């Protein structure tokens, strides 16, 4: 499962979801609304909210993560929280704000830290089953390509994809980026 760890995005339950793969993003969705970073579980996180949360998490924890890390952790949140509740692993807002009190935390930062802490606790205790990880990967999420992508049935990518590309032409791709003559 995606989580924060010593400043790097890691896959804590790599055995459970060992097929995280890079895949292309569709031509619709959040990529056409640059201010939207992530949509999941009926929620929308703006790029500004994501950047603010990233800065707050880094200040509170010393991790050194980037917005893509936070977006990917948030994207698995709804199902991770359900699995946590099923296993008695629940962290309240007040607990998280007290635990990470080196910085004031926005609601987005608290949610990301909740998902991270639950994921780590479940992984460390061996409480993530294959069925749990399949449910997590089967949920719907859409990431702005600058923060990675979500592949339903697989989950979030481990690294952001190139998110700026030239519009395709009818003649196809030209070698070395030069137009065909």
mmCIF file with all atom_site columns, C-alpha atoms in Angstrom:
data_model
loop_
_atom_site.group_PDB
_atom_site.id
_atom_site.type_symbol
_atom_site.label_atom_id
_atom_site.label_alt_id
_atom_site.label_comp_id
_atom_site.label_asym_id
_atom_site.label_entity_id
_atom_site.label_seq_id
_atom_site.pdbx_PDB_ins_code
_atom_site.Cartn_x
_atom_site.Cartn_y
_atom_site.Cartn_z
_atom_site.occupancy
_atom_site.B_iso_or_equiv
_atom_site.pdbx_formal_charge
_atom_site.auth_seq_id
_atom_site.auth_comp_id
_atom_site.auth_asym_id
_atom_site.auth_atom_id
_atom_site.pdbx_PDB_model_num
ATOM 1   C CA . UNK A 1 1   ? 0.000   0.000   0.000   1.00 0.00 ? 1   UNK A CA 1
ATOM 2   C CA . UNK A 1 2   ? 1.270   3.475   -0.661  1.00 0.00 ? 2   UNK A CA 1
ATOM 3   C CA . UNK A 1 3   ? 2.565   5.188   2.444   1.00 0.00 ? 3   UNK A CA 1
ATOM 4   C CA . UNK A 1 4   ? 5.067   7.788   3.594   1.00 0.00 ? 4   UNK A CA 1
ATOM 5   C CA . UNK A 1 5   ? 8.343   6.441   4.894   1.00 0.00 ? 5   UNK A CA 1
ATOM 6   C CA . UNK A 1 6   ? 11.552  8.329   5.605   1.00 0.00 ? 6   UNK A CA 1
ATOM 7   C CA . UNK A 1 7   ? 10.802  10.908  2.955   1.00 0.00 ? 7   UNK A CA 1
ATOM 8   C CA . UNK A 1 8   ? 10.036  8.490   0.161   1.00 0.00 ? 8   UNK A CA 1
ATOM 9   C CA . UNK A 1 9   ? 6.960   6.959   -1.314  1.00 0.00 ? 9   UNK A CA 1
ATOM 10  C CA . UNK A 1 10  ? 7.110   3.253   -0.590  1.00 0.00 ? 10  UNK A CA 1
ATOM 11  C CA . UNK A 1 11  ? 4.875   0.309   -1.182  1.00 0.00 ? 11  UNK A CA 1
ATOM 12  C CA . UNK A 1 12  ? 4.367   -1.091  2.324   1.00 0.00 ? 12  UNK A CA 1
ATOM 13  C CA . UNK A 1 13  ? 2.410   -4.106  1.209   1.00 0.00 ? 13  UNK A CA 1
ATOM 14  C CA . UNK A 1 14  ? 4.332   -4.792  -1.978  1.00 0.00 ? 14  UNK A CA 1
ATOM 15  C CA . UNK A 1 15  ? 3.478   -8.468  -1.851  1.00 0.00 ? 15  UNK A CA 1
ATOM 16  C CA . UNK A 1 16  ? -0.238  -7.720  -1.687  1.00 0.00 ? 16  UNK A CA 1
ATOM 17  C CA . UNK A 1 17  ? -0.247  -5.292  -4.590  1.00 0.00 ? 17  UNK A CA 1
ATOM 18  C CA . UNK A 1 18  ? 2.826   -6.283  -6.537  1.00 0.00 ? 18  UNK A CA 1
ATOM 19  C CA . UNK A 1 19  ? 1.509   -5.262  -9.897  1.00 0.00 ? 19  UNK A CA 1
ATOM 20  C CA . UNK A 1 20  ? 1.445   -1.485  -9.569  1.00 0.00 ? 20  UNK A CA 1
ATOM 21  C CA . UNK A 1 21  ? 2.049   -0.456  -13.144 1.00 0.00 ? 21  UNK A CA 1
ATOM 22  C CA . UNK A 1 22  ? 2.440   2.695   -15.118 1.00 0.00 ? 22  UNK A CA 1
ATOM 23  C CA . UNK A 1 23  ? -0.487  3.249   -17.438 1.00 0.00 ? 23  UNK A CA 1
ATOM 24  C CA . UNK A 1 24  ? -1.804  6.039   -19.606 1.00 0.00 ? 24  UNK A CA 1
ATOM 25  C CA . UNK A 1 25  ? -4.467  8.437   -18.462 1.00 0.00 ? 25  UNK A CA 1
ATOM 26  C CA . UNK A 1 26  ? -7.623  8.993   -20.418 1.00 0.00 ? 26  UNK A CA 1
ATOM 27  C CA . UNK A 1 27  ? -8.381  12.138  -22.355 1.00 0.00 ? 27  UNK A CA 1
ATOM 28  C CA . UNK A 1 28  ? -11.089 13.208  -19.939 1.00 0.00 ? 28  UNK A CA 1
ATOM 29  C CA . UNK A 1 29  ? -11.289 13.728  -16.203 1.00 0.00 ? 29  UNK A CA 1
ATOM 30  C CA . UNK A 1 30  ? -9.129  15.855  -13.958 1.00 0.00 ? 30  UNK A CA 1
ATOM 31  C CA . UNK A 1 31  ? -6.337  16.423  -16.454 1.00 0.00 ? 31  UNK A CA 1
ATOM 32  C CA . UNK A 1 32  ? -8.480  19.062  -18.164 1.00 0.00 ? 32  UNK A CA 1
ATOM 33  C CA . UNK A 1 33  ? -9.103  20.871  -14.888 1.00 0.00 ? 33  UNK A CA 1
ATOM 34  C CA . UNK A 1 34  ? -5.591  21.804  -13.831 1.00 0.00 ? 34  UNK A CA 1
ATOM 35  C CA . UNK A 1 35  ? -6.713  23.030  -10.434 1.00 0.00 ? 35  UNK A CA 1
ATOM 36  C CA . UNK A 1 36  ? -8.001  19.545  -9.549  1.00 0.00 ? 36  UNK A CA 1
ATOM 37  C CA . UNK A 1 37  ? -5.360  17.191  -8.195  1.00 0.00 ? 37  UNK A CA 1
ATOM 38  C CA . UNK A 1 38  ? -7.447  14.186  -7.208  1.00 0.00 ? 38  UNK A CA 1
ATOM 39  C CA . UNK A 1 39  ? -11.000 12.886  -7.187  1.00 0.00 ? 39  UNK A CA 1
ATOM 40  C CA . UNK A 1 40  ? -11.936 9.877   -5.055  1.00 0.00 ? 40  UNK A CA 1
ATOM 41  C CA . UNK A 1 41  ? -14.916 8.640   -3.076  1.00 0.00 ? 41  UNK A CA 1
ATOM 42  C CA . UNK A 1 42  ? -17.029 11.663  -4.026  1.00 0.00 ? 42  UNK A CA 1
ATOM 43  C CA . UNK A 1 43  ? -14.313 14.058  -2.873  1.00 0.00 ? 43  UNK A CA 1
ATOM 44  C CA . UNK A 1 44  ? -12.217 16.531  -4.818  1.00 0.00 ? 44  UNK A CA 1
ATOM 45  C CA . UNK A 1 45  ? -8.808  17.758  -3.692  1.00 0.00 ? 45  UNK A CA 1
ATOM 46  C CA . UNK A 1 46  ? -7.439  20.829  -5.457  1.00 0.00 ? 46  UNK A CA 1
ATOM 47  C CA . UNK A 1 47  ? -3.800  21.214  -6.422  1.00 0.00 ? 47  UNK A CA 1
ATOM 48  C CA . UNK A 1 48  ? -3.504  24.015  -3.852  1.00 0.00 ? 48  UNK A CA 1
ATOM 49  C CA . UNK A 1 49  ? -4.981  21.844  -1.076  1.00 0.00 ? 49  UNK A CA 1
ATOM 50  C CA . UNK A 1 50  ? -2.615  19.035  -2.042  1.00 0.00 ? 50  UNK A CA 1
ATOM 51  C CA . UNK A 1 51  ? 0.440   21.308  -2.019  1.00 0.00 ? 51  UNK A CA 1
ATOM 52  C CA . UNK A 1 52  ? -0.584  22.810  1.339   1.00 0.00 ? 52  UNK A CA 1
ATOM 53  C CA . UNK A 1 53  ? -1.104  19.340  2.830   1.00 0.00 ? 53  UNK A CA 1
ATOM 54  C CA . UNK A 1 54  ? 2.281   18.208  1.500   1.00 0.00 ? 54  UNK A CA 1
ATOM 55  C CA . UNK A 1 55  ? 4.037   21.194  3.048   1.00 0.00 ? 55  UNK A CA 1
ATOM 56  C CA . UNK A 1 56  ? 2.258   20.636  6.372   1.00 0.00 ? 56  UNK A CA 1
ATOM 57  C CA . UNK A 1 57  ? 3.073   16.918  6.437   1.00 0.00 ? 57  UNK A CA 1
ATOM 58  C CA . UNK A 1 58  ? 6.730   17.591  5.647   1.00 0.00 ? 58  UNK A CA 1
ATOM 59  C CA . UNK A 1 59  ? 6.960   20.201  8.398   1.00 0.00 ? 59  UNK A CA 1
ATOM 60  C CA . UNK A 1 60  ? 5.172   17.958  10.909  1.00 0.00 ? 60  UNK A CA 1
ATOM 61  C CA . UNK A 1 61  ? 7.107   14.784  10.124  1.00 0.00 ? 61  UNK A CA 1
ATOM 62  C CA . UNK A 1 62  ? 10.349  15.736  8.405   1.00 0.00 ? 62  UNK A CA 1
ATOM 63  C CA . UNK A 1 63  ? 9.537   13.256  5.605   1.00 0.00 ? 63  UNK A CA 1
ATOM 64  C CA . UNK A 1 64  ? 10.440  15.296  2.490   1.00 0.00 ? 64  UNK A CA 1
ATOM 65  C CA . UNK A 1 65  ? 7.616   13.865  0.361   1.00 0.00 ? 65  UNK A CA 1
ATOM 66  C CA . UNK A 1 66  ? 6.084   15.462  -2.718  1.00 0.00 ? 66  UNK A CA 1
ATOM 67  C CA . UNK A 1 67  ? 2.453   16.101  -3.713  1.00 0.00 ? 67  UNK A CA 1
ATOM 68  C CA . UNK A 1 68  ? 2.350   12.919  -5.827  1.00 0.00 ? 68  UNK A CA 1
ATOM 69  C CA . UNK A 1 69  ? 3.062   10.896  -2.680  1.00 0.00 ? 69  UNK A CA 1
ATOM 70  C CA . UNK A 1 70  ? 0.205   12.545  -0.823  1.00 0.00 ? 70  UNK A CA 1
ATOM 71  C CA . UNK A 1 71  ? -2.222  12.169  -3.754  1.00 0.00 ? 71  UNK A CA 1
ATOM 72  C CA . UNK A 1 72  ? -1.464  8.479   -4.083  1.00 0.00 ? 72  UNK A CA 1
ATOM 73  C CA . UNK A 1 73  ? -1.875  7.863   -0.349  1.00 0.00 ? 73  UNK A CA 1
ATOM 74  C CA . UNK A 1 74  ? -5.193  9.741   -0.355  1.00 0.00 ? 74  UNK A CA 1
ATOM 75  C CA . UNK A 1 75  ? -6.383  7.733   -3.373  1.00 0.00 ? 75  UNK A CA 1
ATOM 76  C CA . UNK A 1 76  ? -6.341  4.471   -1.387  1.00 0.00 ? 76  UNK A CA 1
ATOM 77  C CA . UNK A 1 77  ? -7.875  6.075   1.693   1.00 0.00 ? 77  UNK A CA 1
ATOM 78  C CA . UNK A 1 78  ? -11.533 5.041   1.641   1.00 0.00 ? 78  UNK A CA 1
ATOM 79  C CA . UNK A 1 79  ? -10.854 1.304   1.572   1.00 0.00 ? 79  UNK A CA 1
ATOM 80  C CA . UNK A 1 80  ? -7.811  1.472   3.878   1.00 0.00 ? 80  UNK A CA 1
ATOM 81  C CA . UNK A 1 81  ? -9.968  3.243   6.468   1.00 0.00 ? 81  UNK A CA 1
ATOM 82  C CA . UNK A 1 82  ? -12.650 0.530   6.135   1.00 0.00 ? 82  UNK A CA 1
ATOM 83  C CA . UNK A 1 83  ? -10.056 -2.221  6.618   1.00 0.00 ? 83  UNK A CA 1
ATOM 84  C CA . UNK A 1 84  ? -8.662  -0.315  9.596   1.00 0.00 ? 84  UNK A CA 1
ATOM 85  C CA . UNK A 1 85  ? -12.100 -0.072  11.186  1.00 0.00 ? 85  UNK A CA 1
ATOM 86  C CA . UNK A 1 86  ? -12.644 -3.794  10.595  1.00 0.00 ? 86  UNK A CA 1
ATOM 87  C CA . UNK A 1 87  ? -9.387  -4.484  12.463  1.00 0.00 ? 87  UNK A CA 1
ATOM 88  C CA . UNK A 1 88  ? -9.865  -1.896  15.213  1.00 0.00 ? 88  UNK A CA 1
ATOM 89  C CA . UNK A 1 89  ? -7.258  0.499   13.797  1.00 0.00 ? 89  UNK A CA 1
ATOM 90  C CA . UNK A 1 90  ? -8.797  3.972   13.959  1.00 0.00 ? 90  UNK A CA 1
ATOM 91  C CA . UNK A 1 91  ? -7.054  7.317   14.427  1.00 0.00 ? 91  UNK A CA 1
ATOM 92  C CA . UNK A 1 92  ? -9.150  10.391  15.317  1.00 0.00 ? 92  UNK A CA 1
ATOM 93  C CA . UNK A 1 93  ? -8.446  13.885  14.004  1.00 0.00 ? 93  UNK A CA 1
ATOM 94  C CA . UNK A 1 94  ? -7.466  15.057  17.491  1.00 0.00 ? 94  UNK A CA 1
ATOM 95  C CA . UNK A 1 95  ? -5.069  12.127  17.953  1.00 0.00 ? 95  UNK A CA 1
ATOM 96  C CA . UNK A 1 96  ? -3.367  12.850  14.605  1.00 0.00 ? 96  UNK A CA 1
ATOM 97  C CA . UNK A 1 97  ? -3.188  16.616  15.194  1.00 0.00 ? 97  UNK A CA 1
ATOM 98  C CA . UNK A 1 98  ? -1.568  15.936  18.577  1.00 0.00 ? 98  UNK A CA 1
ATOM 99  C CA . UNK A 1 99  ? 0.801   13.278  17.213  1.00 0.00 ? 99  UNK A CA 1
ATOM 100 C CA . UNK A 1 100 ? 1.990   15.578  14.399  1.00 0.00 ? 100 UNK A CA 1
ATOM 101 C CA . UNK A 1 101 ? 1.874   18.846  16.330  1.00 0.00 ? 101 UNK A CA 1
ATOM 102 C CA . UNK A 1 102 ? 4.998   20.399  14.788  1.00 0.00 ? 102 UNK A CA 1
ATOM 103 C CA . UNK A 1 103 ? 2.677   21.945  12.187  1.00 0.00 ? 103 UNK A CA 1
ATOM 104 C CA . UNK A 1 104 ? -0.888  23.094  11.895  1.00 0.00 ? 104 UNK A CA 1
ATOM 105 C CA . UNK A 1 105 ? -2.616  20.487  9.727   1.00 0.00 ? 105 UNK A CA 1
ATOM 106 C CA . UNK A 1 106 ? -5.357  21.042  7.174   1.00 0.00 ? 106 UNK A CA 1
ATOM 107 C CA . UNK A 1 107 ? -8.141  18.487  6.841   1.00 0.00 ? 107 UNK A CA 1
ATOM 108 C CA . UNK A 1 108 ? -6.434  17.057  3.719   1.00 0.00 ? 108 UNK A CA 1
ATOM 109 C CA . UNK A 1 109 ? -3.147  16.623  5.611   1.00 0.00 ? 109 UNK A CA 1
ATOM 110 C CA . UNK A 1 110 ? -4.941  14.915  8.512   1.00 0.00 ? 110 UNK A CA 1
ATOM 111 C CA . UNK A 1 111 ? -6.699  12.544  6.104   1.00 0.00 ? 111 UNK A CA 1
ATOM 112 C CA . UNK A 1 112 ? -3.431  11.639  4.368   1.00 0.00 ? 112 UNK A CA 1
ATOM 113 C CA . UNK A 1 113 ? -1.712  11.012  7.703   1.00 0.00 ? 113 UNK A CA 1
ATOM 114 C CA . UNK A 1 114 ? -4.677  8.900   8.852   1.00 0.00 ? 114 UNK A CA 1
ATOM 115 C CA . UNK A 1 115 ? -4.461  6.719   5.736   1.00 0.00 ? 115 UNK A CA 1
ATOM 116 C CA . UNK A 1 116 ? -0.684  6.457   6.085   1.00 0.00 ? 116 UNK A CA 1
ATOM 117 C CA . UNK A 1 117 ? -0.789  5.502   9.770   1.00 0.00 ? 117 UNK A CA 1
ATOM 118 C CA . UNK A 1 118 ? -3.600  2.982   9.282   1.00 0.00 ? 118 UNK A CA 1
ATOM 119 C CA . UNK A 1 119 ? -1.849  1.441   6.267   1.00 0.00 ? 119 UNK A CA 1
ATOM 120 C CA . UNK A 1 120 ? 1.437   1.134   8.161   1.00 0.00 ? 120 UNK A CA 1
ATOM 121 C CA . UNK A 1 121 ? -0.240  -0.339  11.241  1.00 0.00 ? 121 UNK A CA 1
ATOM 122 C CA . UNK A 1 122 ? -2.182  -2.880  9.168   1.00 0.00 ? 122 UNK A CA 1
ATOM 123 C CA . UNK A 1 123 ? 0.889   -3.819  7.132   1.00 0.00 ? 123 UNK A CA 1
ATOM 124 C CA . UNK A 1 124 ? 3.102   -4.176  10.202  1.00 0.00 ? 124 UNK A CA 1
ATOM 125 C CA . UNK A 1 125 ? 0.495   -6.408  11.884  1.00 0.00 ? 125 UNK A CA 1
ATOM 126 C CA . UNK A 1 126 ? -0.052  -8.487  8.739   1.00 0.00 ? 126 UNK A CA 1
ATOM 127 C CA . UNK A 1 127 ? -3.733  -7.527  8.688   1.00 0.00 ? 127 UNK A CA 1
ATOM 128 C CA . UNK A 1 128 ? -4.048  -6.663  4.995   1.00 0.00 ? 128 UNK A CA 1
ATOM 129 C CA . UNK A 1 129 ? -5.476  -9.634  3.173   1.00 0.00 ? 129 UNK A CA 1
ATOM 130 C CA . UNK A 1 130 ? -5.412  -10.243 -0.550  1.00 0.00 ? 130 UNK A CA 1
ATOM 131 C CA . UNK A 1 131 ? -9.175  -9.581  -0.596  1.00 0.00 ? 131 UNK A CA 1
ATOM 132 C CA . UNK A 1 132 ? -8.588  -6.230  1.152   1.00 0.00 ? 132 UNK A CA 1
ATOM 133 C CA . UNK A 1 133 ? -5.967  -5.150  -1.365  1.00 0.00 ? 133 UNK A CA 1
ATOM 134 C CA . UNK A 1 134 ? -8.217  -6.195  -4.242  1.00 0.00 ? 134 UNK A CA 1
ATOM 135 C CA . UNK A 1 135 ? -11.011 -3.985  -2.838  1.00 0.00 ? 135 UNK A CA 1
ATOM 136 C CA . UNK A 1 136 ? -8.571  -1.117  -2.459  1.00 0.00 ? 136 UNK A CA 1
ATOM 137 C CA . UNK A 1 137 ? -7.394  -1.485  -6.052  1.00 0.00 ? 137 UNK A CA 1
ATOM 138 C CA . UNK A 1 138 ? -10.966 -1.834  -7.367  1.00 0.00 ? 138 UNK A CA 1
ATOM 139 C CA . UNK A 1 139 ? -12.192 1.502   -6.032  1.00 0.00 ? 139 UNK A CA 1
ATOM 140 C CA . UNK A 1 140 ? -12.486 4.548   -8.271  1.00 0.00 ? 140 UNK A CA 1
ATOM 141 C CA . UNK A 1 141 ? -10.003 7.389   -8.134  1.00 0.00 ? 141 UNK A CA 1
ATOM 142 C CA . UNK A 1 142 ? -8.727  9.867   -10.689 1.00 0.00 ? 142 UNK A CA 1
ATOM 143 C CA . UNK A 1 143 ? -5.422  11.647  -10.333 1.00 0.00 ? 143 UNK A CA 1
ATOM 144 C CA . UNK A 1 144 ? -4.255  14.637  -12.300 1.00 0.00 ? 144 UNK A CA 1
ATOM 145 C CA . UNK A 1 145 ? -1.431  13.146  -14.422 1.00 0.00 ? 145 UNK A CA 1
ATOM 146 C CA . UNK A 1 146 ? 1.159   15.376  -12.771 1.00 0.00 ? 146 UNK A CA 1
ATOM 147 C CA . UNK A 1 147 ? 0.568   13.347  -9.582  1.00 0.00 ? 147 UNK A CA 1
ATOM 148 C CA . UNK A 1 148 ? 0.463   9.867   -11.131 1.00 0.00 ? 148 UNK A CA 1
ATOM 149 C CA . UNK A 1 149 ? -2.472  7.832   -12.319 1.00 0.00 ? 149 UNK A CA 1
ATOM 150 C CA . UNK A 1 150 ? -5.000  5.366   -11.012 1.00 0.00 ? 150 UNK A CA 1
ATOM 151 C CA . UNK A 1 151 ? -5.495  2.059   -12.765 1.00 0.00 ? 151 UNK A CA 1
ATOM 152 C CA . UNK A 1 152 ? -8.707  0.440   -11.589 1.00 0.00 ? 152 UNK A CA 1
ATOM 153 C CA . UNK A 1 153 ? -7.917  -3.073  -10.438 1.00 0.00 ? 153 UNK A CA 1
ATOM 154 C CA . UNK A 1 154 ? -4.278  -2.187  -9.844  1.00 0.00 ? 154 UNK A CA 1
ATOM 155 C CA . UNK A 1 155 ? -4.184  1.068   -7.901  1.00 0.00 ? 155 UNK A CA 1
ATOM 156 C CA . UNK A 1 156 ? -2.026  4.190   -8.053  1.00 0.00 ? 156 UNK A CA 1
ATOM 157 C CA . UNK A 1 157 ? 1.177   4.352   -10.052 1.00 0.00 ? 157 UNK A CA 1
ATOM 158 C CA . UNK A 1 158 ? 4.393   4.536   -8.101  1.00 0.00 ? 158 UNK A CA 1
ATOM 159 C CA . UNK A 1 159 ? 5.614   7.699   -9.861  1.00 0.00 ? 159 UNK A CA 1
ATOM 160 C CA . UNK A 1 160 ? 4.038   10.581  -11.724 1.00 0.00 ? 160 UNK A CA 1
ATOM 161 C CA . UNK A 1 161 ? 3.909   10.274  -15.465 1.00 0.00 ? 161 UNK A CA 1
ATOM 162 C CA . UNK A 1 162 ? 4.927   13.010  -17.883 1.00 0.00 ? 162 UNK A CA 1
ATOM 163 C CA . UNK A 1 163 ? 1.838   15.173  -17.800 1.00 0.00 ? 163 UNK A CA 1
ATOM 164 C CA . UNK A 1 164 ? 2.510   17.607  -20.608 1.00 0.00 ? 164 UNK A CA 1
ATOM 165 C CA . UNK A 1 165 ? 2.401   16.284  -24.130 1.00 0.00 ? 165 UNK A CA 1
ATOM 166 C CA . UNK A 1 166 ? 1.983   17.753  -27.555 1.00 0.00 ? 166 UNK A CA 1
ATOM 167 C CA . UNK A 1 167 ? -1.347  17.324  -29.277 1.00 0.00 ? 167 UNK A CA 1
ATOM 168 C CA . UNK A 1 168 ? -1.276  14.369  -31.654 1.00 0.00 ? 168 UNK A CA 1
ATOM 169 C CA . UNK A 1 169 ? -1.295  15.083  -35.354 1.00 0.00 ? 169 UNK A CA 1
ATOM 170 C CA . UNK A 1 170 ? -2.822  13.101  -38.172 1.00 0.00 ? 170 UNK A CA 1
ATOM 171 C CA . UNK A 1 171 ? 0.657   12.204  -39.417 1.00 0.00 ? 171 UNK A CA 1
ATOM 172 C CA . UNK A 1 172 ? 1.677   10.581  -36.156 1.00 0.00 ? 172 UNK A CA 1
ATOM 173 C CA . UNK A 1 173 ? 4.705   11.207  -34.030 1.00 0.00 ? 173 UNK A CA 1
ATOM 174 C CA . UNK A 1 174 ? 7.710   12.826  -35.647 1.00 0.00 ? 174 UNK A CA 1
ATOM 175 C CA . UNK A 1 175 ? 11.212  11.594  -34.777 1.00 0.00 ? 175 UNK A CA 1
ATOM 176 C CA . UNK A 1 176 ? 13.059  13.646  -32.150 1.00 0.00 ? 176 UNK A CA 1
ATOM 177 C CA . UNK A 1 177 ? 10.050  15.909  -31.740 1.00 0.00 ? 177 UNK A CA 1
ATOM 178 C CA . UNK A 1 178 ? 10.613  17.612  -35.101 1.00 0.00 ? 178 UNK A CA 1
ATOM 179 C CA . UNK A 1 179 ? 7.676   18.057  -37.454 1.00 0.00 ? 179 UNK A CA 1
ATOM 180 C CA . UNK A 1 180 ? 7.619   15.852  -40.516 1.00 0.00 ? 180 UNK A CA 1
ATOM 181 C CA . UNK A 1 181 ? 8.522   17.722  -43.683 1.00 0.00 ? 181 UNK A CA 1
#
